[in-house]
Amino acid sequence: MTRTPPSTPSPQTPAGTTSGPEGDAALDAATPSAADPALEELPQHLALVCSQFARLAARRSDVGVGTVSWRVVATIQRLGPLRLSEIAERERVSRPTATTVIKRLEEEGLVRREADPTDSRSSLVSTTEAGSTQLAAWRGQLATGVGALLEPLPEEDLATLARASELLARILESHDG
């Protein structure tokens, strides 16, 4: 069975605008209802497309260490020092997998482990100066690689993507602790 991706607004009329005297009636007609199959499949489609886009972005900005590693470094930098168990939980991997990733990042000089002052059995992982510097370089390469993909899009599509990224960031902030 072939699934149809969610419908998107036509290039002539950006989402949330009307093109004539019909006003709100035209907007209501263009807004998917809860029974719309495209809206019902939005969660699956969005997750799949975001994942595929992230992989495309990673391929266009190769900087040696894998994308998973950069995601871990970015999370540690954003949230501050984390225990291995917290990293494993956030990345949805087993603790041994998180340990392997952190060991590799330590060998690369991107993170360091220090004793947890509140629990002598645990250590906290934090980014190093080199890790922060290389993370900034990776983000710059992402901006260049992904920027080239976005360049040919019309301004209204760029505005739609900017709004979508804001919404996704808000969702992440409210559900990512």
One Martini backbone bead per residue (centre of mass of N, CA, C, O) as a GRO file, in nm:
protein
  177
    1MET     BB    1   0.094   0.037   0.025
    2THR     BB    2   0.058   0.367  -0.054
    3ARG     BB    3   0.174   0.663   0.076
    4THR     BB    4   0.063   0.983   0.136
    5PRO     BB    5   0.170   1.274   0.177
    6PRO     BB    6   0.130   1.553   0.301
    7SER     BB    7  -0.007   1.826   0.231
    8THR     BB    8   0.069   2.124   0.051
    9PRO     BB    9   0.101   2.422  -0.026
   10SER     BB   10   0.092   2.622  -0.265
   11PRO     BB   11   0.312   2.842  -0.411
   12GLN     BB   12   0.093   3.075  -0.442
   13THR     BB   13  -0.020   2.986  -0.139
   14PRO     BB   14   0.049   3.035   0.159
   15ALA     BB   15   0.028   2.947   0.457
   16GLY     BB   16  -0.224   3.152   0.608
   17THR     BB   17  -0.341   3.250   0.332
   18THR     BB   18  -0.508   3.457   0.099
   19SER     BB   19  -0.620   3.521  -0.259
   20GLY     BB   20  -0.905   3.655  -0.180
   21PRO     BB   21  -1.242   3.740  -0.104
   22GLU     BB   22  -1.301   3.480   0.075
   23GLY     BB   23  -1.110   3.442   0.304
   24ASP     BB   24  -1.183   3.235   0.562
   25ALA     BB   25  -1.310   3.018   0.381
   26ALA     BB   26  -1.050   2.946   0.227
   27LEU     BB   27  -0.886   2.868   0.475
   28ASP     BB   28  -1.074   2.644   0.580
   29ALA     BB   29  -1.055   2.466   0.319
   30ALA     BB   30  -0.724   2.438   0.349
   31THR     BB   31  -0.771   2.308   0.620
   32PRO     BB   32  -0.714   2.042   0.785
   33SER     BB   33  -0.878   1.787   0.909
   34ALA     BB   34  -0.900   1.530   1.131
   35ALA     BB   35  -0.993   1.336   0.874
   36ASP     BB   36  -0.740   1.378   0.731
   37PRO     BB   37  -0.506   1.164   0.612
   38ALA     BB   38  -0.260   1.353   0.620
   39LEU     BB   39  -0.288   1.423   0.924
   40GLU     BB   40  -0.272   1.130   1.032
   41GLU     BB   41   0.035   1.098   0.891
   42LEU     BB   42   0.222   1.321   1.004
   43PRO     BB   43   0.401   1.189   1.220
   44GLN     BB   44   0.542   0.985   1.034
   45HIS     BB   45   0.636   1.177   0.812
   46LEU     BB   46   0.799   1.371   0.986
   47ALA     BB   47   1.000   1.168   1.105
   48LEU     BB   48   1.113   1.066   0.836
   49VAL     BB   49   1.199   1.337   0.705
   50CYS     BB   50   1.385   1.433   0.931
   51SER     BB   51   1.578   1.195   0.916
   52GLN     BB   52   1.657   1.225   0.617
   53PHE     BB   53   1.757   1.518   0.640
   54ALA     BB   54   1.980   1.465   0.849
   55ARG     BB   55   2.143   1.275   0.665
   56LEU     BB   56   2.189   1.474   0.436
   57ALA     BB   57   2.333   1.688   0.604
   58ALA     BB   58   2.567   1.503   0.693
   59ARG     BB   59   2.677   1.442   0.406
   60ARG     BB   60   2.727   1.766   0.347
   61SER     BB   61   2.907   1.766   0.651
   62ASP     BB   62   3.187   1.634   0.665
   63VAL     BB   63   3.394   1.582   0.991
   64GLY     BB   64   3.439   1.261   1.065
   65VAL     BB   65   3.260   1.256   1.289
   66GLY     BB   66   2.973   1.145   1.368
   67THR     BB   67   2.653   1.246   1.417
   68VAL     BB   68   2.609   1.118   1.692
   69SER     BB   69   2.848   1.253   1.824
   70TRP     BB   70   2.752   1.546   1.779
   71ARG     BB   71   2.490   1.517   1.933
   72VAL     BB   72   2.623   1.458   2.204
   73VAL     BB   73   2.795   1.712   2.227
   74ALA     BB   74   2.557   1.911   2.204
   75THR     BB   75   2.405   1.814   2.454
   76ILE     BB   76   2.629   1.865   2.660
   77GLN     BB   77   2.660   2.165   2.599
   78ARG     BB   78   2.361   2.248   2.657
   79LEU     BB   79   2.329   2.088   2.959
   80GLY     BB   80   2.585   1.982   3.049
   81PRO     BB   81   2.685   1.776   3.259
   82LEU     BB   82   2.678   1.412   3.222
   83ARG     BB   83   2.573   1.112   3.259
   84LEU     BB   84   2.574   0.816   3.104
   85SER     BB   85   2.275   0.751   3.159
   86GLU     BB   86   2.168   1.017   3.034
   87ILE     BB   87   2.279   0.975   2.754
   88ALA     BB   88   2.140   0.708   2.694
   89GLU     BB   89   1.853   0.813   2.729
   90ARG     BB   90   1.858   1.047   2.518
   91GLU     BB   91   1.966   0.839   2.278
   92ARG     BB   92   1.845   0.553   2.299
   93VAL     BB   93   2.065   0.375   2.453
   94SER     BB   94   2.283   0.189   2.576
   95ARG     BB   95   2.527   0.208   2.800
   96PRO     BB   96   2.752   0.071   2.632
   97THR     BB   97   2.716   0.260   2.390
   98ALA     BB   98   2.774   0.523   2.537
   99THR     BB   99   3.056   0.443   2.628
  100THR     BB  100   3.177   0.416   2.346
  101VAL     BB  101   3.126   0.703   2.252
  102ILE     BB  102   3.278   0.848   2.482
  103LYS     BB  103   3.550   0.716   2.438
  104ARG     BB  104   3.590   0.828   2.151
  105LEU     BB  105   3.562   1.130   2.234
  106GLU     BB  106   3.804   1.127   2.422
  107GLU     BB  107   4.019   1.044   2.210
  108GLU     BB  108   3.945   1.315   2.041
  109GLY     BB  109   3.900   1.556   2.264
  110LEU     BB  110   3.574   1.640   2.313
  111VAL     BB  111   3.575   1.495   2.595
  112ARG     BB  112   3.518   1.462   2.959
  113ARG     BB  113   3.590   1.304   3.267
  114GLU     BB  114   3.439   1.342   3.592
  115ALA     BB  115   3.380   1.354   3.900
  116ASP     BB  116   3.108   1.318   4.097
  117PRO     BB  117   3.032   1.511   4.373
  118THR     BB  118   2.752   1.336   4.449
  119ASP     BB  119   2.894   1.059   4.310
  120SER     BB  120   3.160   0.841   4.330
  121ARG     BB  121   3.047   0.623   4.105
  122SER     BB  122   3.044   0.871   3.915
  123SER     BB  123   3.039   1.051   3.606
  124LEU     BB  124   3.110   1.342   3.421
  125VAL     BB  125   3.023   1.481   3.108
  126SER     BB  126   3.221   1.703   2.906
  127THR     BB  127   3.329   1.953   2.728
  128THR     BB  128   3.571   2.072   2.538
  129GLU     BB  129   3.726   2.308   2.371
  130ALA     BB  130   3.761   2.135   2.117
  131GLY     BB  131   3.467   2.044   2.102
  132SER     BB  132   3.344   2.329   2.065
  133THR     BB  133   3.504   2.404   1.813
  134GLN     BB  134   3.417   2.158   1.633
  135LEU     BB  135   3.114   2.207   1.658
  136ALA     BB  136   3.117   2.481   1.516
  137ALA     BB  137   3.231   2.371   1.249
  138TRP     BB  138   3.001   2.173   1.191
  139ARG     BB  139   2.779   2.388   1.185
  140GLY     BB  140   2.902   2.542   0.947
  141GLN     BB  141   2.883   2.305   0.746
  142LEU     BB  142   2.582   2.276   0.766
  143ALA     BB  143   2.509   2.558   0.668
  144THR     BB  144   2.635   2.518   0.390
  145GLY     BB  145   2.501   2.253   0.293
  146VAL     BB  146   2.202   2.337   0.354
  147GLY     BB  147   2.200   2.613   0.220
  148ALA     BB  148   2.222   2.500  -0.072
  149LEU     BB  149   1.939   2.364  -0.060
  150LEU     BB  150   1.772   2.639   0.007
  151GLU     BB  151   1.843   2.863  -0.199
  152PRO     BB  152   1.616   2.797  -0.437
  153LEU     BB  153   1.404   2.889  -0.257
  154PRO     BB  154   1.148   3.055  -0.185
  155GLU     BB  155   1.070   3.279   0.055
  156GLU     BB  156   0.807   3.137   0.154
  157ASP     BB  157   0.945   2.863   0.212
  158LEU     BB  158   1.151   2.967   0.416
  159ALA     BB  159   0.939   3.070   0.616
  160THR     BB  160   0.811   2.795   0.667
  161LEU     BB  161   1.070   2.656   0.772
  162ALA     BB  162   1.122   2.849   1.005
  163ARG     BB  163   0.859   2.786   1.153
  164ALA     BB  164   0.900   2.480   1.178
  165SER     BB  165   1.163   2.498   1.346
  166GLU     BB  166   1.034   2.641   1.585
  167LEU     BB  167   0.829   2.420   1.655
  168LEU     BB  168   1.033   2.190   1.697
  169ALA     BB  169   1.194   2.331   1.920
  170ARG     BB  170   0.958   2.353   2.118
  171ILE     BB  171   0.907   2.052   2.144
  172LEU     BB  172   1.189   1.975   2.245
  173GLU     BB  173   1.195   2.155   2.499
  174SER     BB  174   0.928   2.017   2.632
  175HIS     BB  175   1.060   1.693   2.589
  176ASP     BB  176   1.399   1.721   2.667
  177GLY     BB  177   1.454   1.849   2.961
   0.00000   0.00000   0.00000
